[in-house]
Short mmCIF file of C-alpha atoms in Angstrom, two decimals:
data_model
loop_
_atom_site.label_atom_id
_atom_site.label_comp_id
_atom_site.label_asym_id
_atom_site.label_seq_id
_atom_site.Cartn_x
_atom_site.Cartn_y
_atom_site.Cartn_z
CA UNK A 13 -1.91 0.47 -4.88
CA UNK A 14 -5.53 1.37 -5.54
CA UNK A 15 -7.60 -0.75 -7.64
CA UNK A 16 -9.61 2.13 -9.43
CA UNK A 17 -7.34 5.43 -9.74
CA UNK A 18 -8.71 8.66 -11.25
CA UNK A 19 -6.51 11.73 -12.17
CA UNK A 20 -6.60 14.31 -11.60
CA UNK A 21 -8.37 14.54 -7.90
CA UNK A 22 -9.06 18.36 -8.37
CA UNK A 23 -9.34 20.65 -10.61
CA UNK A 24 -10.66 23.95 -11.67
CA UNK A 25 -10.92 25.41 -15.02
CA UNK A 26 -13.08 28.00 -16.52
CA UNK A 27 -16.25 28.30 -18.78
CA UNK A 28 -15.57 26.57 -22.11
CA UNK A 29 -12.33 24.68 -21.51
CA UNK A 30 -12.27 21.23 -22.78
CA UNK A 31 -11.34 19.28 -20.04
CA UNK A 32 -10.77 15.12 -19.19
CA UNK A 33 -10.89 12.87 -16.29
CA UNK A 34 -8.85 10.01 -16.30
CA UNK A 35 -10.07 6.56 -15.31
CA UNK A 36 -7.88 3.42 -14.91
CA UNK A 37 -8.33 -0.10 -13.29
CA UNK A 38 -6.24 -3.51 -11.93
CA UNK A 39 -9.36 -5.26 -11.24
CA UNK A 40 -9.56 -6.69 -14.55
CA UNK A 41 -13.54 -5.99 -14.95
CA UNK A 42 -14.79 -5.34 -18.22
CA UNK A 43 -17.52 -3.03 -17.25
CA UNK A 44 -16.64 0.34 -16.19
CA UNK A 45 -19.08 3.46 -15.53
CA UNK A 46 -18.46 7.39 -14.94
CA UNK A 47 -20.78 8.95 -12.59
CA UNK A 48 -21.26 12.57 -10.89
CA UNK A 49 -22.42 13.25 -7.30
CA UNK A 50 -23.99 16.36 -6.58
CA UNK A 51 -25.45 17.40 -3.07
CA UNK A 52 -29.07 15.87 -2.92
CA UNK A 53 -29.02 14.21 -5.87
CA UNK A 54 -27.21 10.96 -4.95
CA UNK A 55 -25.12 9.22 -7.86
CA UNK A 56 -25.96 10.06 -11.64
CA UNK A 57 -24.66 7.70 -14.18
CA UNK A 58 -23.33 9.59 -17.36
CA UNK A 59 -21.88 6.68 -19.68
CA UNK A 60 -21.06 3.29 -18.84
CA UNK A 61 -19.13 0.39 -20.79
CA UNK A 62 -19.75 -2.83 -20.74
CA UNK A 63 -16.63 -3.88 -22.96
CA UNK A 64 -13.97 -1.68 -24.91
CA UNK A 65 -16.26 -1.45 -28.20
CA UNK A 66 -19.40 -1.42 -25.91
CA UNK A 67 -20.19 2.28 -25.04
CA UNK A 68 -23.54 3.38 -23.76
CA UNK A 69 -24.94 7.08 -22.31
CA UNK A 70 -26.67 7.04 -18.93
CA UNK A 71 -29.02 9.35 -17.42
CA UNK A 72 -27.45 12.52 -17.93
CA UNK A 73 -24.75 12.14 -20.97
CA UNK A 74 -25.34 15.68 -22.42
CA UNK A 75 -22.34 17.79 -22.49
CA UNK A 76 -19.88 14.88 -22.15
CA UNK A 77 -18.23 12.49 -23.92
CA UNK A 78 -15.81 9.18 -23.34
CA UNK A 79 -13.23 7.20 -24.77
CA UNK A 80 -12.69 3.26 -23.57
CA UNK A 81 -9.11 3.12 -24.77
CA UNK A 82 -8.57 0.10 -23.49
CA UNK A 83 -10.47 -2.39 -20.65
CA UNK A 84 -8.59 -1.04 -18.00
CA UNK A 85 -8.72 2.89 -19.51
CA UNK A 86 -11.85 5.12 -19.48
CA UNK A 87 -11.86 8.63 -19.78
CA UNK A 88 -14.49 11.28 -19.42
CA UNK A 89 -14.15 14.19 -21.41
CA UNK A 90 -16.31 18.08 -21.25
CA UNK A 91 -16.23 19.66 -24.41
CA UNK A 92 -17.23 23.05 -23.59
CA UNK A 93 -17.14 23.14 -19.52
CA UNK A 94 -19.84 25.05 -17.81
CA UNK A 95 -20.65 26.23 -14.23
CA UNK A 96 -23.37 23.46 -13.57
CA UNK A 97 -20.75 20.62 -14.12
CA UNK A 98 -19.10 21.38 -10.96
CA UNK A 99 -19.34 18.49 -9.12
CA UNK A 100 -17.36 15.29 -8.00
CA UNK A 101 -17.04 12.72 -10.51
CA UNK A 102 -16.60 8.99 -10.06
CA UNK A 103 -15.41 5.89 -11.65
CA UNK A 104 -16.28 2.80 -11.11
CA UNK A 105 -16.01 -0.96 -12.22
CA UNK A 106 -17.70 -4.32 -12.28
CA UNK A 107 -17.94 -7.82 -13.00
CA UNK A 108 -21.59 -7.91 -14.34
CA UNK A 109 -22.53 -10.72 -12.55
CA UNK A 110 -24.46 -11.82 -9.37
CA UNK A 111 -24.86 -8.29 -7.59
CA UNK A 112 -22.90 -6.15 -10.18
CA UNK A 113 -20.62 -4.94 -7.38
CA UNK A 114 -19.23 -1.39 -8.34
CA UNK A 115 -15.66 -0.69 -7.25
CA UNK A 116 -15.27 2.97 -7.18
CA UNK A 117 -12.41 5.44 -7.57
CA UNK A 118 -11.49 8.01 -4.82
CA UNK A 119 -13.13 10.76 -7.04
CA UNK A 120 -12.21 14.02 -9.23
CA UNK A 121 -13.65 17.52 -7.70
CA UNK A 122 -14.10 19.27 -10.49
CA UNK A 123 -14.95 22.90 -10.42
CA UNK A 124 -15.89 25.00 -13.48
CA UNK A 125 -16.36 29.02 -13.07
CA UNK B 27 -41.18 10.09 -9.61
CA UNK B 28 -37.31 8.56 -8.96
CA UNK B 29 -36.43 4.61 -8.89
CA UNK B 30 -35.16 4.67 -5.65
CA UNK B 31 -35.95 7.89 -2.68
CA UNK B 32 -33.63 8.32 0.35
CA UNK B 33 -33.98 11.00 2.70
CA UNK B 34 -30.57 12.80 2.77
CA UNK B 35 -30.87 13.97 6.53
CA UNK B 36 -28.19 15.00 8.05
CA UNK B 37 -28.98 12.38 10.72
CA UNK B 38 -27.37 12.68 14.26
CA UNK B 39 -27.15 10.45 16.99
CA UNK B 40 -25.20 10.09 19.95
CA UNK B 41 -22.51 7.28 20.37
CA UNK B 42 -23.93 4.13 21.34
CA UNK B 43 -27.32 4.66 19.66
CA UNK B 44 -28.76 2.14 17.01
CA UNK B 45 -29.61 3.60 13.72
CA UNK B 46 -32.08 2.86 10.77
CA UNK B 47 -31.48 3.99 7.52
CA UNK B 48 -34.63 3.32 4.56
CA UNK B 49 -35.10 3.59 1.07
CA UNK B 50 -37.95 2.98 -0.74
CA UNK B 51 -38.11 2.17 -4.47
CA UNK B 52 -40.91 1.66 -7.23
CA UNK B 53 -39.47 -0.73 -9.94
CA UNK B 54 -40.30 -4.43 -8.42
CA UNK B 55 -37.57 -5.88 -11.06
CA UNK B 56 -34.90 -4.76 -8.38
CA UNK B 57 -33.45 -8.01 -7.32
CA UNK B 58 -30.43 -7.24 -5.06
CA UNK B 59 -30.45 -4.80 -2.59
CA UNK B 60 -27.48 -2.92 -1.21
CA UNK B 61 -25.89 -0.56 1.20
CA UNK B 62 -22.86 1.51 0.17
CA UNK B 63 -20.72 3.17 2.91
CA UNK B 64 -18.85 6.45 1.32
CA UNK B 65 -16.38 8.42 3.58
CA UNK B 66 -15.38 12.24 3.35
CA UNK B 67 -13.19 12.67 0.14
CA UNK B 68 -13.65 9.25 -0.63
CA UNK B 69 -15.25 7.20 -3.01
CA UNK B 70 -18.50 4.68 -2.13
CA UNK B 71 -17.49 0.82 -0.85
CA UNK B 72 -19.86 -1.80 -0.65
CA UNK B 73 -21.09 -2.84 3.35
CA UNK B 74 -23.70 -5.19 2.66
CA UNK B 75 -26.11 -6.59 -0.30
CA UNK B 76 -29.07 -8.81 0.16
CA UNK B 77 -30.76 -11.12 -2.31
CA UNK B 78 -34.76 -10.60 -2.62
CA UNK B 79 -36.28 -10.60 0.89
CA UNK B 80 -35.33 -10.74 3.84
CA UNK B 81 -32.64 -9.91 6.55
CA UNK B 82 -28.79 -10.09 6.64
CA UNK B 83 -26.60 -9.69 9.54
CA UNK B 84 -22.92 -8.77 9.67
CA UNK B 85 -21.62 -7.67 12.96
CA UNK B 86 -22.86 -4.37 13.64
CA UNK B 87 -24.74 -3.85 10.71
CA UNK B 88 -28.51 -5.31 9.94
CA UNK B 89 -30.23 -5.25 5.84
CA UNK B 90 -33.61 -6.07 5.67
CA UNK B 91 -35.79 -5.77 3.01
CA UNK B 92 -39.51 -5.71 2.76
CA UNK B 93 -40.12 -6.41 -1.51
CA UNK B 94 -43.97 -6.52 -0.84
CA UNK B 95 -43.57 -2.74 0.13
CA UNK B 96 -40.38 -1.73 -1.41
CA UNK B 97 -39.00 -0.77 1.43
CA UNK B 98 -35.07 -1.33 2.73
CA UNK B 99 -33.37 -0.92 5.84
CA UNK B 100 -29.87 -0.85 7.17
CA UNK B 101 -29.75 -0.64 11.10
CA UNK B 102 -26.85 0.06 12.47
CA UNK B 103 -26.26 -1.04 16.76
CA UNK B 104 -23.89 0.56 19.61
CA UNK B 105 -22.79 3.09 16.45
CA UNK B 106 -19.97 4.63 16.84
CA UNK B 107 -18.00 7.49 15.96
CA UNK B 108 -16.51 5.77 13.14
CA UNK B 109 -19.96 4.79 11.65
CA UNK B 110 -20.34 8.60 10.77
CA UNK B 111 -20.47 8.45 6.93
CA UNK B 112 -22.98 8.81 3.63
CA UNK B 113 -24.82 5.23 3.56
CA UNK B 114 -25.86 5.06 0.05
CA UNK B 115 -28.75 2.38 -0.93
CA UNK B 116 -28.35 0.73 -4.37
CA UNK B 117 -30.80 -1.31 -6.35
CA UNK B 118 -30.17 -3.59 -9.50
CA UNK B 119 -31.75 -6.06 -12.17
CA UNK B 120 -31.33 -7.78 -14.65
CA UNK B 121 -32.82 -6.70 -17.90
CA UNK B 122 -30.42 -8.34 -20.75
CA UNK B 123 -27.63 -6.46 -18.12
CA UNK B 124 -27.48 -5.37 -14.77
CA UNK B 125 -28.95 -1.91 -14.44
CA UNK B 126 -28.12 -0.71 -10.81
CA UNK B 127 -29.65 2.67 -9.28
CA UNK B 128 -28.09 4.86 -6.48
CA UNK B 129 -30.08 6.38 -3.78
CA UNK B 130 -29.18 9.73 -2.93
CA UNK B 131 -27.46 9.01 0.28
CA UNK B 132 -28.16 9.74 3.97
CA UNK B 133 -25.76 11.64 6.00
CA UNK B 134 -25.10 10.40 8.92
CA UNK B 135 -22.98 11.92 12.08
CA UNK B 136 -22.44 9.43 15.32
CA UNK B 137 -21.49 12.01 18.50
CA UNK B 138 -18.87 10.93 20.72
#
């Protein structure tokens, strides 16, 4: 079984629907992250957390919002979906230590119209 | 101006050919260097990382890193088919917590 797991792998909605990605983990790290990759623009980090009461927005964090339910649960949630958050979301985890390592999930494709 | 630039090609090179992928970066607090391999549809692994300066050499697959002009390589020898992939460069320090920045990846496609 896969380490990282993210549900669901695709999905397309429409403009406004509240919508949430799924993150869990069996690696036991305490730090997990939610990123989105767009063409060009490499890896953005949205929100991270570095424990379960440890939450923390990243670069672009506007428009989204998470929940650490528990250390091996993160989810990612929109709101209010729009057009320009199509893209392909990842987890990830880490230790926190020596290189900080991220183990990432296969990805969501997420497409908003 | 970003933390870290990578040229996103696409890159192609015939089988057999040896490759060099670079990123350059601006914040000298970056400690540990790293490649990230990331396959169609999948999600980013880890190939190599390298401590401060200097080279590291697994099989195939060469990291060097210049910190006196920011500068990081992966070189890749007799690539192959396989090798085709997005090679992501990543960048972290330590500042009361790891902070770790992405490169935007560079495409590459090895011809058979």
């Amino acid at each position: 079984d896969a380490d990282v797991t993210q549900t669901p792998r695709n999905r397309i909605t429409k403009t406004g629907k509240r919508i949430m990605l799924e993150c869990s983990q069996t690696k036991g790290h305490d730090r997990m992250y939610w990123y989105r990759q767009d063409p060009g623009l490499g890896l953005r980090l949205i929100y991270y957390s570095f424990d379960v009461k440890d939450i923390n927005k990243g670069e672009i964090s506007d428009g989204y919002s998470v929940s650490r339910q528990a250390q091996a649960k993160f989810s990612l949630s929109l709101e209010s979906a729009i057009p320009n958050q199509t893209a392909l979301y990842f987890c990830a985890t880490s230790t926190g230590t020596n290189t900080d390592t991220q183990y990432f999930g296969p990805g969501t494709r997420l497409t908003v119209l | 101006q970003k933390e870290v630039e990578q040229d996103p090609g696409p890159l192609s090179v015939p089988e057999g050919a040896i490759v060099s992928l670079n990123c350059t970066y601006s914040n000298s607090a970056f400690q540990y260097f790293m490649w990230y391999r990331q396959y169609s549809r999948k999600g980013p692994e880890l190939l190599m990382y390298t401590y401060s300066s200097g080279n590291k050499e697994d099989g195939r697959f060469t990291a060097q890193v210049d910190k006196s002009s920011k500068y990081i390589s992966l070189f890749i020898r007799d690539s192959q088919p396989s090798d085709s992939a997005t090679y992501l460069c990543a960048m972290s320090a330590y500042t009361g917590g790891f902070k770790t920045i992405f490169g935007a990846g560079t495409r590459l496609f090895v011809k058979a």
